[in-house]
Short mmCIF file of C-alpha atoms and ligand atoms in Angstrom, two decimals:
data_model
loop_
_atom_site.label_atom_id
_atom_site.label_comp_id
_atom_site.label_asym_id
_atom_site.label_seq_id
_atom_site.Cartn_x
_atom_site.Cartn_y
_atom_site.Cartn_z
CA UNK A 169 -17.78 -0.81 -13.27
CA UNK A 170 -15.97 2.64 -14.55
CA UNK A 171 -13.74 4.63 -12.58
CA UNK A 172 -12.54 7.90 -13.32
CA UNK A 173 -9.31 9.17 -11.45
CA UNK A 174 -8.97 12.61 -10.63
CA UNK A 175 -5.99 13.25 -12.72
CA UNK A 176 -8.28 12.07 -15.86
CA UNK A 177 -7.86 8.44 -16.44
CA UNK A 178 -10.37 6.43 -17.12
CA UNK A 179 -10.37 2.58 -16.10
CA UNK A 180 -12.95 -0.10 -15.85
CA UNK A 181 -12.45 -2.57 -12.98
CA UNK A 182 -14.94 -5.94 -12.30
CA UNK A 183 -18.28 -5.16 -10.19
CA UNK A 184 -17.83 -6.25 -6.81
CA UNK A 185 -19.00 -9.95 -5.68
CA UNK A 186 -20.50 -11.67 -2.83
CA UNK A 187 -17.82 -12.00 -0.18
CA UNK A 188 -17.13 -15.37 -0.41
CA UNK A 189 -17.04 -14.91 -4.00
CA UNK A 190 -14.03 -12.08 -3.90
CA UNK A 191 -12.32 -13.37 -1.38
CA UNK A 192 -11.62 -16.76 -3.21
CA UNK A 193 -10.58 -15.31 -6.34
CA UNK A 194 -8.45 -12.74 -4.17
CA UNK A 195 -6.76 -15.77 -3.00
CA UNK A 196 -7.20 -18.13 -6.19
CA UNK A 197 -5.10 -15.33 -8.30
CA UNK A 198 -2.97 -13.38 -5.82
CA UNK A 199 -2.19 -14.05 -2.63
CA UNK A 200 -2.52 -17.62 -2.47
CA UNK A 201 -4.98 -19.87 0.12
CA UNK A 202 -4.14 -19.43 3.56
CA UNK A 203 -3.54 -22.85 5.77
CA UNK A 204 -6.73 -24.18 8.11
CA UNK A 205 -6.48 -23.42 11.89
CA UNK A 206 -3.85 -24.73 13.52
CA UNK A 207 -4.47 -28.68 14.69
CA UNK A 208 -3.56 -27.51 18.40
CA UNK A 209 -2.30 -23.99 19.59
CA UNK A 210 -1.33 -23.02 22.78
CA UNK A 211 0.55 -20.27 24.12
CA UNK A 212 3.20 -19.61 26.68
CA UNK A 213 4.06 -16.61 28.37
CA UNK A 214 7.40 -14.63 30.11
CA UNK A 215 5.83 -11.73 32.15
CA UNK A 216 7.04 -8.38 32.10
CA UNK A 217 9.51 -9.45 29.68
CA UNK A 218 10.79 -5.75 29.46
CA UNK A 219 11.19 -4.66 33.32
CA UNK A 220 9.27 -1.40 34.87
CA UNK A 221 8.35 -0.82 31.13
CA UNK A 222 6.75 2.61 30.83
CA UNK A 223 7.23 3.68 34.30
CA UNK A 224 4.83 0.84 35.38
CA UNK A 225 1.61 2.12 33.33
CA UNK A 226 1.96 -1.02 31.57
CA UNK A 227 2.79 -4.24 31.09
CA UNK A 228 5.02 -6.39 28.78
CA UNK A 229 4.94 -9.80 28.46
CA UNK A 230 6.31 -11.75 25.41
CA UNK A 231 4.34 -14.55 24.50
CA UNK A 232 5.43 -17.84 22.45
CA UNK A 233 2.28 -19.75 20.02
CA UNK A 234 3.07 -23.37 19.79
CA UNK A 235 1.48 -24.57 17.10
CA UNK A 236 0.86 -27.65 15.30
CA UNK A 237 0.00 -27.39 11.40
CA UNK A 238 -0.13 -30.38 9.10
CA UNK A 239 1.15 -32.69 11.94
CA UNK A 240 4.29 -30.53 12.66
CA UNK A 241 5.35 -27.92 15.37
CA UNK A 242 5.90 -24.46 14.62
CA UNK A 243 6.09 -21.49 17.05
CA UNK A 244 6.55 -18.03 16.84
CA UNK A 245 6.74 -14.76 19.57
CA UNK A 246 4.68 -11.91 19.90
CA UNK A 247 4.61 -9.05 22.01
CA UNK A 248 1.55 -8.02 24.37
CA UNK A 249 1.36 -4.20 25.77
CA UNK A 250 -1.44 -3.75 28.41
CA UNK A 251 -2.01 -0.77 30.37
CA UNK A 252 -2.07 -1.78 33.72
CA UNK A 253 -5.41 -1.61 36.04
CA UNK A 254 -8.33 -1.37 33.08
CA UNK A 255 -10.82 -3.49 31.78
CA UNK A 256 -12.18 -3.21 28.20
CA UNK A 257 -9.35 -2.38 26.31
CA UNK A 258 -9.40 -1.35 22.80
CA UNK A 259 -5.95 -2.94 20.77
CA UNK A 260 -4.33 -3.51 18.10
CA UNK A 261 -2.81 -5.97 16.49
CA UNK A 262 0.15 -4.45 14.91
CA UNK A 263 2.30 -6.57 12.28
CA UNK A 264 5.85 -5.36 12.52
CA UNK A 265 8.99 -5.10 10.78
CA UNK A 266 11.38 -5.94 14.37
CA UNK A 267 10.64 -7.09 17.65
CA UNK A 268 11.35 -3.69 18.99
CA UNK A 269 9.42 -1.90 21.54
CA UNK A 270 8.81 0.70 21.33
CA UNK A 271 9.71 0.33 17.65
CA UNK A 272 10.01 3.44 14.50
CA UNK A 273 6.76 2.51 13.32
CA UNK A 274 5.20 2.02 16.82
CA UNK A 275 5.11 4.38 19.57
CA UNK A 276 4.28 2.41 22.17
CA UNK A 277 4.35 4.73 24.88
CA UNK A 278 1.98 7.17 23.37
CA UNK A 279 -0.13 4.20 22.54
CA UNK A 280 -0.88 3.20 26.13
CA UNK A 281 -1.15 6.68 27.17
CA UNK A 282 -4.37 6.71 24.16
CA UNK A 283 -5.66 3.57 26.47
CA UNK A 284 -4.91 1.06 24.00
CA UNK A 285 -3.08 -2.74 24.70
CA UNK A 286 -0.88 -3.41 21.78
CA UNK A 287 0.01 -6.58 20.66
CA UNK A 288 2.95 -7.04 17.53
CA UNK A 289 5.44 -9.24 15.95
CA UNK A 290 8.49 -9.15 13.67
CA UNK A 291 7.22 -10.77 10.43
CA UNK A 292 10.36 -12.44 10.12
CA UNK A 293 9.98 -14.49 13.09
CA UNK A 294 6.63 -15.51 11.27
CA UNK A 295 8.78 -17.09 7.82
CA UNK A 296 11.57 -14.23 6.17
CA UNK A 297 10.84 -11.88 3.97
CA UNK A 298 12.76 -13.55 1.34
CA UNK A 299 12.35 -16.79 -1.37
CA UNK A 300 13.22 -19.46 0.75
CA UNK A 301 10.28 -21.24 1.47
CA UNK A 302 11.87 -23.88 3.67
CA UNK A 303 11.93 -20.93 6.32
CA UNK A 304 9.94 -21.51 9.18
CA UNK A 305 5.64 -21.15 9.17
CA UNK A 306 6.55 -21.50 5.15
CA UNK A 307 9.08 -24.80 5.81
CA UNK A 308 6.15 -26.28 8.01
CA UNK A 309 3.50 -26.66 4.82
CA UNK A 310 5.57 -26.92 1.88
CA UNK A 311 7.43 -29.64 3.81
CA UNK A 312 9.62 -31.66 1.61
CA UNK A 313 8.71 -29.56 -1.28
CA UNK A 314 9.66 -25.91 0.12
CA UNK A 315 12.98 -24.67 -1.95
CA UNK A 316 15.57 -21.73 -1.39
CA UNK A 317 14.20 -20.15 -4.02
CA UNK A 318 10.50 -20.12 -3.73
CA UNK A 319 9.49 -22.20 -7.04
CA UNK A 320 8.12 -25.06 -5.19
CA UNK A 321 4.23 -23.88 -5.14
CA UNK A 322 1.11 -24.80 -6.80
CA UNK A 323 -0.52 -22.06 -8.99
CA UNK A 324 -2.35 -20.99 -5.83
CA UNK A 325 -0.41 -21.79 -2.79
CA UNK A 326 0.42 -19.35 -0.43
CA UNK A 327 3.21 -16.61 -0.86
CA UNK A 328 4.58 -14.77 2.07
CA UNK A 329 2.18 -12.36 2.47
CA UNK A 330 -0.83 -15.11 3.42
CA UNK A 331 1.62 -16.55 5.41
CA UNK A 332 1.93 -13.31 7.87
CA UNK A 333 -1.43 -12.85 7.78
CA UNK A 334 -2.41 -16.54 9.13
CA UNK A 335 0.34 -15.73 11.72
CA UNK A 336 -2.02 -12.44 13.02
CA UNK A 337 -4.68 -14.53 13.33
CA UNK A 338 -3.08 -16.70 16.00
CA UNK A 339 -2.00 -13.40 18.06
CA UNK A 340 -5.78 -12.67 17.67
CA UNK A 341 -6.34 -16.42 19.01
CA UNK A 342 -4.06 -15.15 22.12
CA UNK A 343 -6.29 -11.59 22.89
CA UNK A 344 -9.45 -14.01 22.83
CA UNK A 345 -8.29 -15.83 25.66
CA UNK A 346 -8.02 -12.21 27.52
CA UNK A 347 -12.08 -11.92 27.74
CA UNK A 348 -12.87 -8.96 29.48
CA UNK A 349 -9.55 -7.18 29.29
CA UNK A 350 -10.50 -6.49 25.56
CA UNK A 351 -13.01 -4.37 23.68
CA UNK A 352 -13.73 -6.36 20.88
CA UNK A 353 -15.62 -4.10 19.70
CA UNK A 354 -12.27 -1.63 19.10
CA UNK A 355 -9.74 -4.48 18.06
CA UNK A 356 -7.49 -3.09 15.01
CA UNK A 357 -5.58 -5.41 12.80
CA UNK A 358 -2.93 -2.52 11.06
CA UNK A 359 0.55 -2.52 9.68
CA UNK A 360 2.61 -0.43 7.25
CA UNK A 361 3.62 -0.72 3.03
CA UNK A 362 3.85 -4.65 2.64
CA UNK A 363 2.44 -4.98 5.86
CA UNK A 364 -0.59 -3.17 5.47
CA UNK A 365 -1.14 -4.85 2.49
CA UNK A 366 -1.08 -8.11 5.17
CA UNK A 367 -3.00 -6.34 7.40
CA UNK A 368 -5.78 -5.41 4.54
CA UNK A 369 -6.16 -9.62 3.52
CA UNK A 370 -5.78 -10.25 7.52
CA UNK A 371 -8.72 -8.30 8.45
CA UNK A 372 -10.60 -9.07 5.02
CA UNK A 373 -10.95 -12.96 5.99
CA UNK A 374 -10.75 -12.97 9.46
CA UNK A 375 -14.00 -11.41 10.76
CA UNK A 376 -13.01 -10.86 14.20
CA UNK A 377 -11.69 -7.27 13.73
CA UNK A 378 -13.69 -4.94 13.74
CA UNK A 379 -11.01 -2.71 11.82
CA UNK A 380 -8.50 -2.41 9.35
CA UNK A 381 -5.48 -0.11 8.92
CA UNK A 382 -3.35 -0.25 5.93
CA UNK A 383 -0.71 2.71 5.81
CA UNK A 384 0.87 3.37 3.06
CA UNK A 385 -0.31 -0.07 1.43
CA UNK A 386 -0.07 1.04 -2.47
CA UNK A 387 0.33 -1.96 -5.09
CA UNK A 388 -1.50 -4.72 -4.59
CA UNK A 389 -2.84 -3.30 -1.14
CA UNK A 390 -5.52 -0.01 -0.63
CA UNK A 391 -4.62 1.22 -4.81
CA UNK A 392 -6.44 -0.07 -7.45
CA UNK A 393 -4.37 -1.59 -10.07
CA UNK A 394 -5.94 -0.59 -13.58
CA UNK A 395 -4.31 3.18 -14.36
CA UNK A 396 -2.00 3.04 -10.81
CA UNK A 397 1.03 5.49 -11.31
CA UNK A 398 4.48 4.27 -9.45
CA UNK A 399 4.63 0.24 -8.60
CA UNK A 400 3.17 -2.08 -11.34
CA UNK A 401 2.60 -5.87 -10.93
CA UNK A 402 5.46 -6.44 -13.00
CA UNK A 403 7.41 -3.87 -10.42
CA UNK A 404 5.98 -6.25 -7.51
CA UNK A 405 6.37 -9.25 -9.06
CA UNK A 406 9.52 -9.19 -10.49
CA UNK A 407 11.09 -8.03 -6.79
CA UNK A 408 8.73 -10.19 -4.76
CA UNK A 409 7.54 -12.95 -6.70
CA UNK A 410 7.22 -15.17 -2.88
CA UNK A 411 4.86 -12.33 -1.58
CA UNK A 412 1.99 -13.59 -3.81
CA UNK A 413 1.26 -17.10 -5.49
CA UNK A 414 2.28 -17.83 -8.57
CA UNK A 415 -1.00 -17.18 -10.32
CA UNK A 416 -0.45 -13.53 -9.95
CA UNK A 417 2.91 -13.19 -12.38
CA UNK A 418 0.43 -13.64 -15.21
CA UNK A 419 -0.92 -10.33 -14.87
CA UNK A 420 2.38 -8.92 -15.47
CA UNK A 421 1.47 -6.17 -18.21
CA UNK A 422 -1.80 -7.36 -18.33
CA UNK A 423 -3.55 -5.48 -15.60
CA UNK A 424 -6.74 -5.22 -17.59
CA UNK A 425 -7.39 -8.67 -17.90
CA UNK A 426 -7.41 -9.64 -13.82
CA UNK A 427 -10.94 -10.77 -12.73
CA UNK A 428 -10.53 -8.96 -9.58
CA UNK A 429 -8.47 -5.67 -8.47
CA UNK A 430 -8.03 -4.12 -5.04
CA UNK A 431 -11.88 -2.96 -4.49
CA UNK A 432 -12.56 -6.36 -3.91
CA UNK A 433 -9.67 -7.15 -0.55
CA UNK A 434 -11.47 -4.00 0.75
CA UNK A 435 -15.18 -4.33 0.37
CA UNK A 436 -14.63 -8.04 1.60
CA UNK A 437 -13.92 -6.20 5.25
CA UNK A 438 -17.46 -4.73 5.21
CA UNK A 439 -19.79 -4.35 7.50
CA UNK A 440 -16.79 -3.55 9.28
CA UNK A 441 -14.45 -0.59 9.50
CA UNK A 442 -11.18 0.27 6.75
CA UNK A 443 -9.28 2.98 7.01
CA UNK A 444 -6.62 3.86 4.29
CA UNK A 445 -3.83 6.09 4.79
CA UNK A 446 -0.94 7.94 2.10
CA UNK A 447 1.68 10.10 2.12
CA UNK A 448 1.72 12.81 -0.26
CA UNK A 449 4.75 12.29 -1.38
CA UNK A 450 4.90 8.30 -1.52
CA UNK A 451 3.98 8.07 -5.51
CA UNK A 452 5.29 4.57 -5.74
CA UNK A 453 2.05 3.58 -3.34
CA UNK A 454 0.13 6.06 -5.31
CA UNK A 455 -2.10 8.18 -2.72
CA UNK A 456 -4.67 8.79 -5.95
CA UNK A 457 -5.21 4.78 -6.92
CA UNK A 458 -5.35 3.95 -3.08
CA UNK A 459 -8.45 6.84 -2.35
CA UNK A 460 -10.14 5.35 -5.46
CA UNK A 461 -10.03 1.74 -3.94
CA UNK A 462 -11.76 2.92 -1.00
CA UNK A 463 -14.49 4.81 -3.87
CA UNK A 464 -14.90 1.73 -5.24
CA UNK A 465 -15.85 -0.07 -2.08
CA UNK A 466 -17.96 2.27 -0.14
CA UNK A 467 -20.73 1.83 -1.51
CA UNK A 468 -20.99 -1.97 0.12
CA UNK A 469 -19.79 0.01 4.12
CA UNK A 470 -22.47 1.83 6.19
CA UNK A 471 -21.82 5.65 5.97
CA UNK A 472 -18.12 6.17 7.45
CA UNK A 473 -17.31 2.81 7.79
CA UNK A 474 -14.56 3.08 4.81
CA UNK A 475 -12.48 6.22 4.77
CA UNK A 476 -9.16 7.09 2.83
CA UNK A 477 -6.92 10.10 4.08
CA UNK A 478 -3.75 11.61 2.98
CA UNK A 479 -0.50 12.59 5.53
CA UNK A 480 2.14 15.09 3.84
CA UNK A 481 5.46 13.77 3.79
CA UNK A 482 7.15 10.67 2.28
CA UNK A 483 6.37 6.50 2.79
CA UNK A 484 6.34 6.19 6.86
CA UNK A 485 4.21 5.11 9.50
CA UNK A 486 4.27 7.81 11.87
CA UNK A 487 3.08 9.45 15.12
CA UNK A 488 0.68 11.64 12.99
CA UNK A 489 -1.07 7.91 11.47
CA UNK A 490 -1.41 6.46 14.71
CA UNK A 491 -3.30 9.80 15.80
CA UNK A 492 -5.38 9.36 13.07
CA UNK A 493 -6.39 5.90 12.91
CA UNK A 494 -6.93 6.15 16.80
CA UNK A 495 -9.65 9.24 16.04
CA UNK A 496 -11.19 6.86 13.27
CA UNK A 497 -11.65 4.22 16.40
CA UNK A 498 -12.87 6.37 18.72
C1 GTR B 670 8.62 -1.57 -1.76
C2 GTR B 670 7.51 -2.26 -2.49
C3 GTR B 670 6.21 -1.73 -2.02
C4 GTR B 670 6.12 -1.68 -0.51
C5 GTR B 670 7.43 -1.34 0.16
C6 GTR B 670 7.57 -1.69 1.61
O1 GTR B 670 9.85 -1.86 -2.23
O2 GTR B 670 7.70 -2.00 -3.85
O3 GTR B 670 5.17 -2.49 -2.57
O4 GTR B 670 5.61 -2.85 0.00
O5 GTR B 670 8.50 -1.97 -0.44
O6 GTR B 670 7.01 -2.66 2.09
O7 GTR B 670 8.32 -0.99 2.28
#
């Protein structure tokens, strides 16, 4: 399959697969296999774990998973947002960079006032963003092996980045127990820069969203790899080898020979919704790579169903994204 960027290079990437097929070479070479479900999960809540929170239009409770994964316990909190007094919610699932709330990237306020619940949860409560792999969900399946510094993995075990996605699953595990509160027919799975490149594998296996945000995502997210100005897989790899599995490090310099690039984490979310989104000025993501990922997958979407758009300004998630990826919902 050829590609020709609009600033004149030409690249060839692989033809896109079945699903199953590009999901398990997505996983096989980069990001690693996610764990199974959890062997038991429950969940336990403190309500209105922020008091009078948003004059009372809303609730916030902060919930705890308990779960049990290859015979040992592992929790982790999340936060749940619901406007008070409505059914049929539309939400999203928002994985964050701090437990804050409202938080930089997440204006929670405005968010409710759109009619939206929000659930989200610091990454780093999920396993750090770092190379120990003895660090909580990480510690819980590598076990004996894990290590400080990350070289404890099989060719394809998971790196970090599986890791949060599995945990955004189990908050999706929690809105399912809401029934009626939630429209699943509106439930988002989004984040920003290494999180929307979580969010993008999150909602590409896990078929109960209905979309995906990635803002921001670049490298190894929304951009296509072959001809990408800005971040490289050595760039990525090199800084943040426990992101990925190890698999991945042999594409350093050697783009061209991957049997897969980024087309294939986004047409894996069709039927279903993606949405995209740059910043002009964010060249290390690469705006131009990113729109030509979501080229490459269209034509697999019904009409609309895929869309790329550009913000001005630099690498943020901001008020003006959250407008637009609510308008792409609605
Ligand atoms: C950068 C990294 C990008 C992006 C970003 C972020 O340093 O090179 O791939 O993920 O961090 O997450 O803020």
């Amino acid at each position: 399959m050829e590609a020709i960027y609009q600033r004149g290079t030409r690249v060839t990437v692989p033809e896109l697969q079945s699903r199953d097929q590009m999901l398990n070479i997505l996983q096989e070479e980069e990001y690693g296999f996610l764990p199974g479900k959890p062997e038991k999960l429950s969940f336990t809540k403190e309500e209105n774990f922020i008091q009078g929170f948003c004059a009372g239009k809303a609730a916030c409770d902060r919930i705890t998973a308990h779960i049990q994964l290859n015979g040992k316990p592992f929790s982790f909190p999340f936060y749940c947002v619901l406007p008070a007094k409505k059914e049929r919610l539309p939400f999203f699932v928002h994985i964050n960079f701090g437990p804050e709330i409202p938080h930089r990237y997440m204006p929670t306020e405005e968010l409710v006032d759109e009619g939206f619940a929000i659930f989200s949860f610091d990454y780093n409560d999920v396993t750090r963003d770092n190379a120990d792999f003895t660090d909580g969900l990480a510690g819980v399946i590598y076990g004996d092996d894990a290590s400080k510094d990350g070289f404890c993995r099989k060719p394809s075990d998971p790196g970090k980045i599986a890791l949060w996605a599995w945990a955004a699953m189990r908050v999706m595990d929690y809105a399912e127990t809401l029934g009626d509160k939630l429209d699943f027919t509106k439930s988002v799975i989004c984040g920003h820069s290494r999180l929307g490149k979580t969010a993008l594998l999150c909602g590409a296996l896990d078929e109960r969203f209905a979309y995906v945000h990635s803002n921001d995502s670049g490298c190894s997210g929304a951009a296509i790899t072959r001809g990408k100005m800005g971040e490289r897989v050595r760039h990525i790899c090199e800084r943040f080898p426990f992101w990925f599995c190890e698999n991945y490090q042999q594409y350093i310099d050697r783009e061209d020979q991957m049997p897969f690039d980024q087309h294939y984490l986004l047409a894996s979310i069709a039927p279903r919704h993606v949405l995209a989104a740059s910043a002009s000025e964010d060249l290390w993501a690469d705006p131009e790579a990113e729109k030509l990922g979501i080229e490459l997958a269209s034509g697999v979407f019904p009409e609309g169903h895929a869309a790329h758009y550009v913000r001005e300004g630099l690498h943020y998630f901001s008020r003006d994204d959250w407008h637009h990826l609510i308008r792409f919902v609605e």
